[in-house]
Amino acid sequence: LVLAGVLAGFAILFGARRPDLTEHNRGLIQAIGVESIVKMGALLAAAAFAVILLLNADHSPALLREGLGDLSEWPEGNARFWAITLVATLAIFCLPRQFHVGFVEGGEPGEVRRAQWLFPLYLLLTSLAVLPLVAAGRLAFPDANPDLLVLALPLQSHQPLLTSIVFVGGFSAATAMVIIEAVALSAMVSNNLVLPLIGALRTG
C-alpha cells in the first residue's frame, strides 16, 4: 500500500496534473539517465567478476557451452523465434515507458541522432554481459534461481561490496522503470480516457 501510494504521488506530480503532453520533465529524464548509468555500471561489474571466475576456474570449452545452455547454440529460425524477435523489437517502441522517453520527452534532433548509436550500444553491452553471468552462475550454482544469478554470484563468492553495487543497480533499474511506467500510463489515461469523458459529459 505504501509503494502504491508513492507511485500514485509520482503519477500525479509528473503525469496526471499535466494535460499538455508537450511539456517536458527534464529533471525526471536526467534522473533516469543517471539510473541507466548506475544500472549498466553494476551489470558490467558483475559480468567482469563472472569472467574472472571463469578464467580462474579454467573451465573447458565443453563445460562453458554446458553452462550457457541454449545461449551457446545458434537459434532455430522457426516461426516462434521470428515472432518473439518481432515482439521484442516492437516493445522497444510500443511499451508505454519506451514511448514516453523516446517520443513524449524527446527533445532536439541532435538527441535523436545520438540515441541512434547510443541505444543499440547500450543493448549490445547488456546482451554481452549476460553471457559470462549465465555461464558462471549455472556452473557455480546450478540450482539457483536464474533471475537471481546476478546477485547470487557475488553474494555466494563473499564479495559484499560488489553485492551491494549489484543490489543498488537492480533496485535503481526497477524503481526507474516503475516510475516512468506510472508517469506514462497516467498521462495516457488522463489524456485519452478521463479528459475526453469529462468533455463528453460537459457537452452532453
XYZ file of N, CA, C and O in Angstrom:
816
model
N 0.821 -1.204 0.000
C 0.000 0.000 0.000
C 0.859 1.260 0.000
O 0.525 2.246 -0.647
N 1.951 1.205 0.755
C 2.838 2.376 0.799
C 3.458 2.629 -0.572
O 3.489 3.762 -1.063
N 3.945 1.561 -1.217
C 4.537 1.716 -2.541
C 3.505 2.184 -3.554
O 3.800 3.018 -4.428
N 2.279 1.672 -3.458
C 1.223 2.121 -4.363
C 0.939 3.611 -4.163
O 0.722 4.354 -5.135
N 0.967 4.054 -2.904
C 0.765 5.474 -2.640
C 1.885 6.330 -3.197
O 1.638 7.419 -3.749
N 3.135 5.854 -3.079
C 4.270 6.596 -3.635
C 4.158 6.690 -5.151
O 4.368 7.764 -5.750
N 3.813 5.585 -5.811
C 3.662 5.599 -7.269
C 2.521 6.504 -7.694
O 2.612 7.197 -8.711
N 1.434 6.492 -6.935
C 0.332 7.401 -7.252
C 0.776 8.856 -7.123
O 0.382 9.713 -7.931
N 1.601 9.146 -6.114
C 2.123 10.503 -5.975
C 2.974 10.916 -7.157
O 2.860 12.049 -7.664
N 3.851 10.014 -7.624
C 4.649 10.309 -8.815
C 3.758 10.512 -10.034
O 4.007 11.410 -10.864
N 2.727 9.689 -10.167
C 1.828 9.827 -11.314
C 1.125 11.173 -11.298
O 0.948 11.806 -12.344
N 0.726 11.636 -10.109
C 0.040 12.928 -10.014
C 1.009 14.070 -10.269
O 0.715 15.013 -11.009
N 2.202 14.001 -9.664
C 3.156 15.100 -9.781
C 3.693 15.262 -11.193
O 3.850 16.378 -11.692
N 3.997 14.146 -11.858
C 4.674 14.220 -13.149
C 3.799 13.840 -14.329
O 4.218 13.999 -15.466
N 2.615 13.321 -14.098
C 1.804 12.855 -15.218
C 0.422 13.443 -15.270
O 0.096 14.266 -16.126
N -0.436 13.043 -14.336
C -1.860 13.375 -14.431
C -2.121 14.863 -14.274
O -3.129 15.367 -14.767
N -1.271 15.609 -13.591
C -1.516 17.036 -13.417
C -1.140 17.841 -14.649
O -1.366 19.042 -14.687
N -0.577 17.197 -15.660
C -0.152 17.903 -16.872
C -1.005 17.435 -18.055
O -0.723 16.425 -18.670
N -2.053 18.158 -18.408
C -2.844 17.758 -19.572
C -2.116 17.982 -20.884
O -2.491 17.405 -21.900
N -1.088 18.825 -20.875
C -0.343 19.101 -22.097
C 0.870 18.186 -22.159
O 1.811 18.326 -21.374
N 0.873 17.246 -23.109
C 1.968 16.288 -23.220
C 3.219 16.883 -23.849
O 4.234 16.215 -23.936
N 3.131 18.123 -24.324
C 4.323 18.735 -24.915
C 5.256 19.295 -23.845
O 6.366 19.699 -24.147
N 4.817 19.338 -22.602
C 5.668 19.804 -21.507
C 6.630 18.695 -21.111
O 6.235 17.550 -20.931
N 7.911 19.042 -20.985
C 8.940 18.034 -20.727
C 9.336 18.024 -19.259
O 9.387 19.064 -18.597
N 9.633 16.846 -18.766
C 10.144 16.660 -17.401
C 11.640 16.406 -17.483
O 12.100 15.270 -17.395
N 12.419 17.474 -17.658
C 13.850 17.314 -17.839
C 14.516 16.737 -16.603
O 15.449 15.915 -16.706
N 14.068 17.154 -15.428
C 14.665 16.615 -14.212
C 14.434 15.124 -14.082
O 15.343 14.373 -13.704
N 13.227 14.684 -14.425
C 12.923 13.258 -14.361
C 13.765 12.471 -15.356
O 14.304 11.407 -15.025
N 13.910 12.989 -16.565
C 14.684 12.295 -17.586
C 16.164 12.245 -17.212
O 16.848 11.240 -17.447
N 16.682 13.321 -16.621
C 18.076 13.295 -16.165
C 18.270 12.249 -15.069
O 19.295 11.556 -15.038
N 17.286 12.121 -14.186
C 17.376 11.095 -13.141
C 17.361 9.698 -13.752
O 18.111 8.807 -13.316
N 16.554 9.489 -14.782
C 16.503 8.197 -15.448
C 17.828 7.919 -16.164
O 18.312 6.782 -16.205
N 18.442 8.970 -16.735
C 19.743 8.804 -17.376
C 20.818 8.375 -16.384
O 21.624 7.485 -16.671
N 20.818 9.005 -15.207
C 21.778 8.607 -14.166
C 21.514 7.169 -13.733
O 22.448 6.378 -13.528
N 20.241 6.811 -13.616
C 19.888 5.435 -13.244
C 20.412 4.442 -14.269
O 20.883 3.358 -13.903
N 20.331 4.788 -15.546
C 20.809 3.884 -16.589
C 22.312 3.668 -16.480
O 22.808 2.550 -16.687
N 23.044 4.729 -16.147
C 24.490 4.610 -15.976
C 24.810 3.718 -14.773
O 25.700 2.855 -14.830
N 24.082 3.929 -13.677
C 24.294 3.112 -12.475
C 23.991 1.648 -12.777
O 24.750 0.739 -12.408
N 22.885 1.412 -13.462
C 22.483 0.037 -13.785
C 23.506 -0.632 -14.683
O 23.902 -1.780 -14.437
N 23.948 0.074 -15.715
C 24.919 -0.501 -16.639
C 26.255 -0.745 -15.941
O 26.916 -1.762 -16.169
N 26.678 0.186 -15.099
C 27.932 0.003 -14.361
C 27.889 -1.216 -13.462
O 28.856 -1.992 -13.401
N 26.758 -1.410 -12.757
C 26.629 -2.577 -11.878
C 26.622 -3.867 -12.684
O 27.244 -4.865 -12.294
N 25.923 -3.859 -13.829
C 25.857 -5.068 -14.655
C 27.221 -5.427 -15.230
O 27.627 -6.601 -15.229
N 27.958 -4.431 -15.726
C 29.282 -4.698 -16.285
C 30.265 -5.137 -15.205
O 31.139 -5.977 -15.457
N 30.130 -4.579 -14.000
C 30.997 -5.013 -12.897
C 30.734 -6.469 -12.545
O 31.670 -7.254 -12.328
N 29.472 -6.856 -12.503
C 29.143 -8.255 -12.227
C 29.622 -9.169 -13.347
O 30.114 -10.277 -13.097
N 29.495 -8.713 -14.603
C 29.956 -9.517 -15.737
C 31.471 -9.687 -15.712
O 31.990 -10.776 -15.993
N 32.201 -8.620 -15.372
C 33.656 -8.715 -15.279
C 34.061 -9.684 -14.169
O 35.006 -10.474 -14.323
N 33.338 -9.653 -13.055
C 33.619 -10.597 -11.971
C 33.347 -12.028 -12.418
O 34.112 -12.954 -12.076
N 32.290 -12.232 -13.202
C 31.982 -13.565 -13.716
C 33.081 -14.057 -14.657
O 33.457 -15.235 -14.630
N 33.609 -13.165 -15.486
C 34.702 -13.537 -16.390
C 35.930 -13.949 -15.593
O 36.609 -14.937 -15.924
N 36.231 -13.211 -14.523
C 37.387 -13.552 -13.681
C 37.202 -14.932 -13.049
O 38.134 -15.748 -13.001
N 35.991 -15.221 -12.586
C 35.720 -16.538 -12.008
C 35.903 -17.642 -13.044
O 36.477 -18.698 -12.741
N 35.438 -17.408 -14.258
C 35.568 -18.425 -15.301
C 37.026 -18.650 -15.680
O 37.455 -19.785 -15.913
N 37.806 -17.568 -15.741
C 39.217 -17.700 -16.101
C 39.999 -18.403 -14.997
O 40.882 -19.238 -15.273
N 39.709 -18.077 -13.755
C 40.426 -18.703 -12.640
C 40.079 -20.176 -12.501
O 40.914 -20.994 -12.101
N 38.838 -20.535 -12.834
C 38.433 -21.939 -12.724
C 38.950 -22.767 -13.887
O 38.982 -24.006 -13.795
N 39.316 -22.093 -14.979
C 39.877 -22.770 -16.161
C 38.937 -23.875 -16.661
O 39.307 -25.035 -16.784
N 37.695 -23.484 -16.961
C 36.727 -24.449 -17.458
C 37.022 -24.787 -18.918
O 37.484 -23.946 -19.694
N 36.728 -26.008 -19.290
C 36.896 -26.428 -20.679
C 35.801 -25.811 -21.546
O 34.736 -25.441 -21.037
N 36.061 -25.681 -22.859
C 35.016 -25.129 -23.746
C 33.711 -25.903 -23.689
O 32.629 -25.310 -23.751
N 33.794 -27.228 -23.562
C 32.574 -28.025 -23.491
C 31.773 -27.696 -22.233
O 30.538 -27.616 -22.263
N 32.476 -27.473 -21.117
C 31.792 -27.149 -19.873
C 31.173 -25.757 -19.940
O 30.083 -25.518 -19.412
N 31.868 -24.829 -20.612
C 31.316 -23.495 -20.776
C 30.048 -23.523 -21.628
O 29.076 -22.828 -21.338
N 30.063 -24.335 -22.680
C 28.859 -24.466 -23.510
C 27.716 -25.073 -22.710
O 26.555 -24.689 -22.868
N 28.057 -26.001 -21.830
C 27.028 -26.590 -20.980
C 26.447 -25.556 -20.033
O 25.231 -25.529 -19.775
N 27.310 -24.675 -19.516
C 26.828 -23.623 -18.626
C 25.950 -22.614 -19.337
O 24.962 -22.131 -18.780
N 26.301 -22.310 -20.574
C 25.500 -21.356 -21.338
C 24.162 -21.946 -21.764
O 23.200 -21.211 -21.989
N 24.105 -23.253 -21.897
C 22.850 -23.884 -22.287
C 22.461 -23.513 -23.710
O 23.267 -23.581 -24.641
N 21.216 -23.094 -23.889
C 20.712 -22.738 -25.224
C 21.411 -21.512 -25.799
O 21.401 -21.301 -27.018
N 22.021 -20.690 -24.931
C 22.696 -19.491 -25.426
C 23.955 -19.827 -26.214
O 24.475 -18.982 -26.938
N 24.462 -21.043 -26.078
C 25.682 -21.424 -26.804
C 25.385 -21.894 -28.224
O 26.320 -22.128 -28.988
N 24.133 -22.037 -28.565
C 23.756 -22.524 -29.885
C 23.041 -21.431 -30.670
O 22.367 -20.576 -30.099
N 23.215 -21.491 -31.983
C 22.521 -20.546 -32.851
C 21.024 -20.864 -32.844
O 20.633 -22.012 -33.001
N 20.159 -19.883 -32.627
C 18.727 -20.183 -32.516
C 18.146 -20.690 -33.835
O 18.604 -20.321 -34.921
N 17.154 -21.539 -33.704
C 16.466 -22.039 -34.884
C 15.576 -20.937 -35.463
O 14.804 -20.314 -34.744
N 15.715 -20.737 -36.769
C 14.938 -19.682 -37.410
C 13.528 -20.119 -37.735
O 13.086 -19.989 -38.890
N 12.796 -20.608 -36.720
C 11.425 -21.033 -36.954
C 10.455 -19.879 -36.704
O 10.860 -18.750 -36.380
N 9.177 -20.175 -36.825
C 8.159 -19.136 -36.685
C 8.144 -18.560 -35.274
O 7.949 -17.349 -35.090
N 8.370 -19.415 -34.262
C 8.367 -18.930 -32.880
C 9.496 -17.938 -32.644
O 9.305 -16.902 -31.986
N 10.688 -18.246 -33.179
C 11.829 -17.351 -32.996
C 11.553 -15.983 -33.614
O 11.806 -14.943 -33.000
N 11.043 -15.971 -34.842
C 10.793 -14.696 -35.509
C 9.646 -13.939 -34.855
O 9.663 -12.697 -34.813
N 8.669 -14.651 -34.321
C 7.573 -13.974 -33.625
C 8.078 -13.302 -32.348
O 7.724 -12.143 -32.062
N 8.931 -14.014 -31.584
C 9.480 -13.430 -30.361
C 10.382 -12.239 -30.699
O 10.362 -11.205 -30.016
N 11.177 -12.369 -31.767
C 12.043 -11.265 -32.182
C 11.219 -10.045 -32.582
O 11.565 -8.903 -32.237
N 10.124 -10.273 -33.307
C 9.262 -9.164 -33.715
C 8.624 -8.481 -32.518
O 8.601 -7.239 -32.434
N 8.140 -9.282 -31.560
C 7.523 -8.703 -30.370
C 8.546 -7.906 -29.565
O 8.259 -6.806 -29.073
N 9.770 -8.453 -29.425
C 10.814 -7.741 -28.684
C 11.194 -6.430 -29.379
O 11.444 -5.417 -28.725
N 11.232 -6.448 -30.717
C 11.554 -5.230 -31.461
C 10.465 -4.185 -31.303
O 10.748 -2.991 -31.089
N 9.219 -4.609 -31.403
C 8.109 -3.666 -31.242
C 8.038 -3.112 -29.829
O 7.620 -1.969 -29.624
N 8.458 -3.932 -28.852
C 8.418 -3.470 -27.464
C 9.336 -2.278 -27.238
O 9.071 -1.447 -26.360
N 10.415 -2.183 -28.035
C 11.328 -1.047 -27.892
C 10.594 0.266 -28.143
O 10.891 1.296 -27.529
N 9.606 0.235 -29.029
C 8.912 1.461 -29.414
C 7.509 1.572 -28.820
O 7.004 2.677 -28.675
N 6.865 0.436 -28.516
C 5.452 0.454 -28.152
C 5.184 0.366 -26.657
O 4.062 0.649 -26.233
N 6.144 -0.056 -25.848
C 5.910 -0.051 -24.411
C 5.671 1.376 -23.931
O 6.312 2.311 -24.433
N 4.766 1.591 -22.979
C 4.479 2.962 -22.530
C 5.716 3.737 -22.094
O 5.889 4.902 -22.441
N 6.603 3.079 -21.333
C 7.785 3.803 -20.844
C 8.747 4.129 -21.985
O 9.360 5.199 -22.001
N 8.878 3.209 -22.958
C 9.751 3.476 -24.094
C 9.188 4.602 -24.952
O 9.923 5.481 -25.407
N 7.883 4.569 -25.197
C 7.243 5.614 -25.986
C 7.362 6.965 -25.282
O 7.635 7.983 -25.917
N 7.187 6.962 -23.974
C 7.234 8.225 -23.224
C 8.618 8.856 -23.299
O 8.758 10.052 -23.558
N 9.640 8.041 -23.075
C 11.005 8.572 -23.095
C 11.432 8.941 -24.515
O 12.056 9.978 -24.742
N 11.086 8.101 -25.492
C 11.556 8.325 -26.855
C 10.829 9.408 -27.609
O 11.439 10.114 -28.430
N 9.530 9.573 -27.338
C 8.736 10.495 -28.145
C 8.179 11.660 -27.342
O 8.305 12.820 -27.754
N 7.559 11.368 -26.196
C 6.967 12.445 -25.406
C 8.044 13.356 -24.837
O 7.945 14.583 -24.900
N 9.097 12.755 -24.274
C 10.174 13.538 -23.680
C 11.287 13.849 -24.681
O 12.302 14.412 -24.298
N 11.114 13.438 -25.925
C 12.131 13.710 -26.939
C 12.349 15.196 -27.138
O 11.395 15.983 -27.173
N 13.594 15.572 -27.267
C 13.927 16.988 -27.386
C 14.444 17.354 -28.754
O 13.763 17.206 -29.775
N 15.689 17.799 -28.797
C 16.290 18.274 -30.034
C 16.598 17.107 -30.973
O 16.805 15.979 -30.530
N 16.639 17.396 -32.295
C 17.008 16.334 -33.253
C 18.382 15.737 -32.978
O 18.622 14.566 -33.265
N 19.294 16.537 -32.419
C 20.615 16.009 -32.087
C 20.551 14.893 -31.067
O 21.365 13.962 -31.109
N 19.587 14.975 -30.135
C 19.434 13.917 -29.144
C 19.002 12.616 -29.805
O 19.424 11.532 -29.401
N 18.141 12.721 -30.812
C 17.695 11.528 -31.531
C 18.853 10.909 -32.300
O 19.013 9.685 -32.342
N 19.688 11.750 -32.902
C 20.842 11.218 -33.643
C 21.821 10.518 -32.715
O 22.398 9.483 -33.077
N 22.032 11.060 -31.517
C 22.912 10.384 -30.559
C 22.302 9.070 -30.092
O 23.015 8.079 -29.895
N 20.988 9.061 -29.928
C 20.332 7.833 -29.480
C 20.404 6.738 -30.531
O 20.321 5.549 -30.184
N 20.569 7.097 -31.801
C 20.633 6.095 -32.860
C 21.817 5.153 -32.701
O 21.749 4.006 -33.156
N 22.900 5.615 -32.082
C 24.032 4.711 -31.865
C 24.233 4.398 -30.379
O 24.759 3.340 -30.041
N 23.775 5.285 -29.485
C 23.935 5.005 -28.062
C 22.994 3.897 -27.600
O 23.393 3.016 -26.827
N 21.747 3.929 -28.059
C 20.790 2.927 -27.609
C 21.154 1.524 -28.097
O 21.138 0.577 -27.294
N 21.509 1.324 -29.384
C 21.979 -0.019 -29.778
C 23.229 -0.462 -29.033
O 23.366 -1.647 -28.697
N 24.148 0.477 -28.757
C 25.334 0.122 -27.975
C 24.958 -0.307 -26.565
O 25.517 -1.274 -26.022
N 24.003 0.373 -25.985
C 23.517 0.038 -24.643
C 22.922 -1.375 -24.631
O 23.209 -2.181 -23.731
N 22.106 -1.672 -25.631
C 21.502 -3.010 -25.720
C 22.561 -4.077 -25.975
O 22.476 -5.193 -25.435
N 23.577 -3.751 -26.790
C 24.636 -4.717 -27.080
C 25.438 -5.044 -25.823
O 25.724 -6.222 -25.542
N 25.808 -4.026 -25.065
C 26.561 -4.264 -23.827
C 25.744 -5.084 -22.832
O 26.269 -5.974 -22.157
N 24.449 -4.788 -22.758
C 23.586 -5.557 -21.862
C 23.532 -7.022 -22.267
O 23.606 -7.927 -21.427
N 23.408 -7.265 -23.573
C 23.323 -8.647 -24.057
C 24.632 -9.392 -23.848
O 24.631 -10.570 -23.456
N 25.760 -8.731 -24.103
C 27.055 -9.389 -23.924
C 27.338 -9.699 -22.458
O 27.976 -10.707 -22.144
N 26.876 -8.835 -21.562
C 27.119 -9.064 -20.141
C 26.374 -10.294 -19.634
O 26.788 -10.912 -18.638
N 25.299 -10.661 -20.313
C 24.509 -11.811 -19.870
C 25.293 -13.115 -20.017
O 25.178 -14.024 -19.178
N 26.111 -13.223 -21.064
C 26.786 -14.484 -21.367
C 27.695 -14.967 -20.234
O 27.546 -16.106 -19.762
N 28.675 -14.182 -19.771
C 29.511 -14.689 -18.670
C 28.733 -14.869 -17.369
O 29.042 -15.772 -16.584
N 27.721 -14.051 -17.142
C 26.928 -14.193 -15.919
C 26.171 -15.519 -15.904
O 26.144 -16.222 -14.885
N 25.570 -15.865 -17.046
C 24.832 -17.123 -17.118
C 25.780 -18.310 -16.987
O 25.511 -19.268 -16.248
N 26.910 -18.257 -17.705
C 27.861 -19.371 -17.665
C 28.421 -19.577 -16.258
O 28.413 -20.708 -15.725
N 28.899 -18.506 -15.633
C 29.473 -18.643 -14.294
C 28.414 -19.012 -13.267
O 28.659 -19.831 -12.370
N 27.236 -18.414 -13.393
C 26.185 -18.699 -12.425
C 25.693 -20.132 -12.482
O 25.531 -20.788 -11.448
N 25.487 -20.648 -13.687
C 24.969 -22.015 -13.805
C 26.026 -23.058 -13.460
O 25.699 -24.143 -12.980
N 27.295 -22.741 -13.704
C 28.343 -23.687 -13.333
C 28.590 -23.696 -11.833
O 28.832 -24.746 -11.240
N 28.524 -22.515 -11.218
C 28.798 -22.438 -9.775
C 27.574 -22.789 -8.941
O 27.695 -23.432 -7.892
N 26.397 -22.374 -9.393
C 25.167 -22.585 -8.632
C 24.088 -23.127 -9.574
O 23.198 -22.393 -10.008
N 24.173 -24.383 -9.930
C 23.225 -24.935 -10.903
C 21.778 -24.925 -10.428
O 20.859 -24.922 -11.237
N 21.546 -24.922 -9.122
C 20.186 -24.962 -8.596
C 19.641 -23.583 -8.242
O 18.514 -23.481 -7.733
N 20.410 -22.537 -8.508
C 19.965 -21.193 -8.148
C 18.891 -20.702 -9.107
O 18.790 -21.149 -10.252
N 18.097 -19.772 -8.611
C 17.070 -19.145 -9.442
C 17.765 -18.320 -10.529
O 18.567 -17.438 -10.217
N 17.492 -18.568 -11.813
C 18.175 -17.803 -12.881
C 17.972 -16.297 -12.776
O 18.841 -15.524 -13.164
N 16.813 -15.881 -12.239
C 16.553 -14.448 -12.105
C 17.430 -13.796 -11.046
O 17.542 -12.567 -11.016
N 18.042 -14.607 -10.172
C 18.853 -14.069 -9.078
C 20.337 -14.346 -9.259
O 21.111 -14.119 -8.333
N 20.741 -14.826 -10.439
C 22.150 -15.170 -10.640
C 23.057 -13.953 -10.505
O 24.162 -14.046 -9.968
N 22.619 -12.812 -11.009
C 23.463 -11.611 -10.957
C 23.776 -11.244 -9.511
O 24.887 -10.804 -9.199
N 22.809 -11.423 -8.625
C 23.031 -11.105 -7.211
C 23.654 -12.270 -6.458
O 24.462 -12.065 -5.545
N 23.299 -13.515 -6.837
C 23.810 -14.680 -6.113
C 25.294 -14.894 -6.359
O 26.014 -15.366 -5.466
N 25.769 -14.538 -7.551
C 27.171 -14.797 -7.882
C 28.128 -14.055 -6.954
O 28.996 -14.687 -6.330
N 28.040 -12.740 -6.786
C 28.956 -12.090 -5.835
C 28.621 -12.393 -4.381
O 29.518 -12.427 -3.537
N 27.336 -12.650 -4.095
C 26.954 -12.917 -2.710
C 27.546 -14.237 -2.220
O 28.133 -14.311 -1.130
N 27.411 -15.285 -3.034
C 27.946 -16.587 -2.644
C 29.464 -16.640 -2.731
O 30.087 -17.528 -2.148
N 30.063 -15.699 -3.462
C 31.525 -15.635 -3.558
C 32.134 -14.750 -2.485
O 33.331 -14.440 -2.550
N 31.313 -14.291 -1.531
C 31.777 -13.480 -0.397
C 32.412 -12.173 -0.874
O 33.532 -11.827 -0.488
N 31.682 -11.460 -1.736
C 32.100 -10.148 -2.213
C 31.029 -9.135 -1.806
O 30.147 -8.793 -2.595
N 31.069 -8.653 -0.557
C 29.984 -7.774 -0.078
C 29.887 -6.455 -0.830
O 28.787 -5.952 -1.063
N 31.035 -5.873 -1.223
C 30.989 -4.597 -1.935
C 30.320 -4.756 -3.294
O 29.427 -3.974 -3.660
N 30.728 -5.772 -4.054
C 30.126 -5.999 -5.361
C 28.652 -6.381 -5.220
O 27.822 -5.970 -6.042
N 28.316 -7.140 -4.187
C 26.920 -7.487 -3.950
C 26.085 -6.236 -3.713
O 24.964 -6.105 -4.235
N 26.615 -5.302 -2.948
C 25.900 -4.049 -2.686
C 25.731 -3.245 -3.968
O 24.661 -2.661 -4.218
N 26.780 -3.197 -4.790
C 26.702 -2.456 -6.052
C 25.641 -3.062 -6.970
O 24.825 -2.345 -7.571
N 25.638 -4.384 -7.066
C 24.654 -5.054 -7.913
C 23.243 -4.838 -7.387
O 22.306 -4.593 -8.162
N 23.077 -4.889 -6.069
C 21.750 -4.665 -5.490
C 21.265 -3.247 -5.768
O 20.098 -3.038 -6.138
N 22.140 -2.271 -5.598
C 21.762 -0.881 -5.871
C 21.413 -0.697 -7.352
O 20.446 -0.007 -7.699
N 22.191 -1.336 -8.239
C 21.893 -1.244 -9.663
C 20.550 -1.842 -10.012
O 19.773 -1.256 -10.773
N 20.250 -3.010 -9.451
C 18.955 -3.627 -9.714
C 17.803 -2.845 -9.122
O 16.754 -2.680 -9.761
N 17.975 -2.348 -7.917
C 16.932 -1.542 -7.284
C 16.702 -0.254 -8.059
O 15.561 0.184 -8.253
N 17.791 0.364 -8.526
C 17.681 1.585 -9.324
C 16.932 1.331 -10.625
O 16.064 2.110 -11.024
N 17.262 0.217 -11.291
C 16.596 -0.103 -12.556
C 15.105 -0.343 -12.349
O 14.272 0.156 -13.122
N 14.751 -1.105 -11.323
C 13.341 -1.402 -11.077
C 12.563 -0.144 -10.709
O 11.441 0.073 -11.181
N 13.164 0.705 -9.870
C 12.485 1.923 -9.455
C 12.241 2.848 -10.639
O 11.136 3.375 -10.818
N 13.266 3.046 -11.468
C 13.118 3.934 -12.615
C 12.078 3.411 -13.595
O 11.279 4.180 -14.151
N 12.074 2.090 -13.818
C 11.108 1.515 -14.749
C 9.683 1.750 -14.268
O 8.804 2.155 -15.036
N 9.442 1.512 -12.978
C 8.094 1.654 -12.442
C 7.659 3.117 -12.448
O 6.506 3.443 -12.747
N 8.586 4.026 -12.129
C 8.241 5.448 -12.112
C 7.868 5.931 -13.511
O 6.826 6.592 -13.709
N 8.690 5.611 -14.499
C 8.392 6.026 -15.871
C 7.090 5.388 -16.350
O 6.280 6.026 -17.033
N 6.877 4.124 -15.998
C 5.629 3.453 -16.383
C 4.428 4.160 -15.775
O 3.406 4.370 -16.445
N 4.545 4.534 -14.504
C 3.432 5.212 -13.840
C 3.158 6.572 -14.474
O 2.003 6.953 -14.700
N 4.215 7.319 -14.783
C 4.048 8.628 -15.407
C 3.438 8.491 -16.799
O 2.511 9.222 -17.170
N 3.955 7.543 -17.584
C 3.451 7.369 -18.944
C 1.989 6.927 -18.941
O 1.161 7.467 -19.701
N 1.654 5.960 -18.110
C 0.278 5.469 -18.070
C -0.675 6.526 -17.535
O -1.817 6.631 -17.997
N -0.223 7.315 -16.557
C -1.096 8.365 -16.036
C -1.395 9.403 -17.106
O -2.541 9.865 -17.234
N -0.380 9.768 -17.892
C -0.607 10.723 -18.980
C -1.519 10.129 -20.050
O -2.419 10.807 -20.571
N -1.318 8.856 -20.377
C -2.154 8.212 -21.390
C -3.601 8.094 -20.932
O -4.535 8.378 -21.692
N -3.809 7.685 -19.686
C -5.166 7.516 -19.175
C -5.880 8.858 -19.075
O -7.046 8.998 -19.472
N -5.187 9.869 -18.537
C -5.834 11.171 -18.368
C -6.139 11.835 -19.704
O -7.195 12.459 -19.863
N -5.241 11.709 -20.690
C -5.440 12.385 -21.972
C -6.365 11.636 -22.918
O -6.997 12.255 -23.777
N -6.434 10.311 -22.785
C -7.213 9.525 -23.737
C -8.497 8.943 -23.153
O -9.368 8.508 -23.927
N -8.636 8.935 -21.826
C -9.834 8.375 -21.211
C -10.556 9.386 -20.321
O -11.740 9.686 -20.544
N -9.854 9.917 -19.331
C -10.510 10.764 -18.342
C -10.958 12.090 -18.940
O -12.141 12.467 -18.841
N -10.030 12.827 -19.566
C -10.381 14.136 -20.117
C -11.427 14.058 -21.224
O -12.347 14.868 -21.249
N -11.330 13.121 -22.197
C -12.420 13.021 -23.180
C -13.766 12.684 -22.535
O -14.803 13.166 -22.979
N -13.758 11.839 -21.484
C -15.009 11.511 -20.819
C -15.600 12.729 -20.126
O -16.819 12.974 -20.207
N -14.738 13.516 -19.467
C -15.223 14.741 -18.812
C -15.779 15.715 -19.847
O -16.827 16.334 -19.655
N -15.062 15.847 -20.998
C -15.543 16.730 -22.050
C -16.880 16.263 -22.615
O -17.765 17.094 -22.876
N -17.047 14.959 -22.779
C -18.318 14.432 -23.301
C -19.460 14.663 -22.310
O -20.580 14.985 -22.713
N -19.170 14.495 -21.021
C -20.212 14.715 -20.019
C -20.614 16.169 -19.949
O -21.795 16.492 -19.762
N -19.642 17.071 -20.110
C -19.969 18.511 -20.047
C -20.775 18.945 -21.266
O -21.724 19.746 -21.145
N -20.405 18.456 -22.425
C -21.141 18.831 -23.637
C -22.513 18.156 -23.708
O -23.436 18.675 -24.344
N -22.603 16.978 -23.048
C -23.874 16.266 -23.063
C -24.862 16.860 -22.070
O -26.070 16.731 -22.230
